[in-house]
Amino acid sequence: MIDRYNTKNPTVGTLYLTATHLIFVEPDSNKETWILHMHIANIEKLPLSTTGSPLLIRCKTFLSVTFVIPKDSECHDVYTSLIKLFQPVSINKLYCFNYQPAKDDFPQNAGWDYFKLDAEFKRLRVPNDIWTLCTMNEKYDLCDTYPRQIYVPQEATKLMLISSSRFRSKGRLPALTYLHANKASICRCSQPLSGFSARCLEDEQMLEAIRKTNPNTDYMYVVDTRPRINAIANRAAGKGYENEAFYENIKFHFLGIENIHVQRASLQKVLEACEQKTPTMSGFLNALESSGWLKHIRSVLGTSSFIANAVDKGVSVVVHCSDGWDRTAQVCSLASLMLDPYYRTIKGFQALIEKDWLAFGHKFSERCGHIQTEAREVSPIFTQFLDCTWQLMSQRSDAFEFNERFLLILHDHVHSCQFGTFVGNCEKDRLDLKLAERTYSLWGFMSNHLNEYINPLYKPVMDELIKANLAPQCIKFWRGMYSRFESGIHPREPLGDVLLDSKEHCNSLEDHVQHLTKRIASFKNYISKSAKKLQDATTTKPSKETVSNEIIDNKYNYDKKLSELSAADDDHPLKANNMSFANLSLNSEQTASPNGLTDEITAVAVDWKPMRNVTACSCSTPFDQFSKKTHCWRCGEIFCERCIDKSMALPGQDSGKAVPVCRSCFRTMQKNSP
């Protein structure tokens, strides 16, 4: 395997080709490079060299590797096999239909029921006396790329809905996607089929009905996210945009986000900038500038900011692009993210993706190239959305519950097809494929790893609205995404990981202190009770003879006290057969083993091994800049994600919450448990 920063010393190892992964094992360092077939973007067989036949593999995760295989025939075999494996012909051949997680990792139904569209709209206080549920799309008759449940103005008639659907591209009529507390709303749709002069009275009435749902103002915005010239060109094909002469009380805006083809070409230039063989400062910056990628990111953020500011000021907005499933999804979701703090939580962000991307029909399978399809349909639209989210996180790190790793995991699994969550192009596709019955959900998997996605700087009580700073110097290149596999350019420990680790250690110790404090309080309680009993017993003065016997005959005293103890109340703390902290609990229902005291004290690691000096896990897996180092809460040692896949409640912690433990500690704790 050739490292382009160290071409003189290539790594020699063994290449394994499995049904799902390409695995390169370096025997000296015991490092493994795993490449999921579904992550491969393209494969290139380079000209023969003196050392062998090179095979260049570029991945959708922005990993780029070259393997030099000594025999050309073997290289050709690997090449032809990968060509067949990385992009199946049929959607039913995708990885998710064969994927099986580790036993007892999480059940198949986990995650599929986390989100319900009606529950999300109920949170937004819809339906109400102004907005109502439209049942005409129950069988996808009105629009087959929309969800079955769509919310429209109360005064919208059946004729208005049918006519508006027919007048809009792909039948995507205006429908509610977000309702703010001030009654201003965001609705989404596709471009009208207006051409140069066509009009639809019912569609005009539909937009007027949307405007009337907001009592704050007598106008609303219609935002066309395309550049004006693109929209004018579409008029020649019988499509186009709304004519302000026909649509009363609207203010029309073009906001200039380029189409999927421009975005695809732009990202390709970013990758070329990152793959320069001898990168220089000017060479990289010039290549990044000529790609236009940061300009496009700023454009998406700028449009989203316009919508969010309008809604915050009480003005409703109707948004569309061409077909309403790419740029419209980007700006509607980002505007909601800016407006609503709920969407900045882990659960809320997942709900936002489910609503604005999955339910409203972003074409994930086509845009991500899940199967062999028209190359012109592939485009990094969702990647841009995650990039824009990261830009907002960089500017307001205290406003988001999740961290950068959360976004990277999302990005990777949108392309991996390991889970069925993002397979298909719309809600109808996913129901037809029976994904909830045949595959696992990404949300179920992520719920088992939530502690890895927490942002330690998050402050839940935040302003309602966050604003993006659109100054050019505030739009950054996302090194963590596009250059994440480049060794040597990342800090040894990501700051977020160090902070999160420190926070978890503090939580562990606080939990342990709380547990011990309760035990000490129990001791004090029982000691005071014993002292009272002793005081009562000494009110009758013992005879001189008894005193002398007690002093002289120790064996008699011991046997006497032991018999008193055995006859005492069951919860007596000094009973020899069951001496433990747990028995001293104020809660009389708690019981523990004879070794309970020792278990509770030793079950929580007081000292955690420092992260900085650890370069490899105990299984010999080396840690790189992308690896997550995780502490075992029982022994305090550091492990890789594969070695610390167990969680359990520790007896020395008061909360009883399951925490990460290594396999060795897990086995020990199971043996010790009664």
XYZ file of C-alpha atoms in Angstrom, residues 41 123 206 210 281 291 330 384 467 552 565 664:
12
model
C -16.540 5.568 -5.521
C -44.641 18.789 18.464
C -53.196 27.559 -2.762
C -50.755 29.577 2.797
C 0.379 26.371 0.452
C -13.181 24.339 -6.938
C -30.961 21.588 2.139
C -23.168 19.705 1.626
C -27.433 33.032 13.000
C -11.720 -10.906 82.755
C -26.038 -9.981 67.293
C -12.167 -8.676 30.673
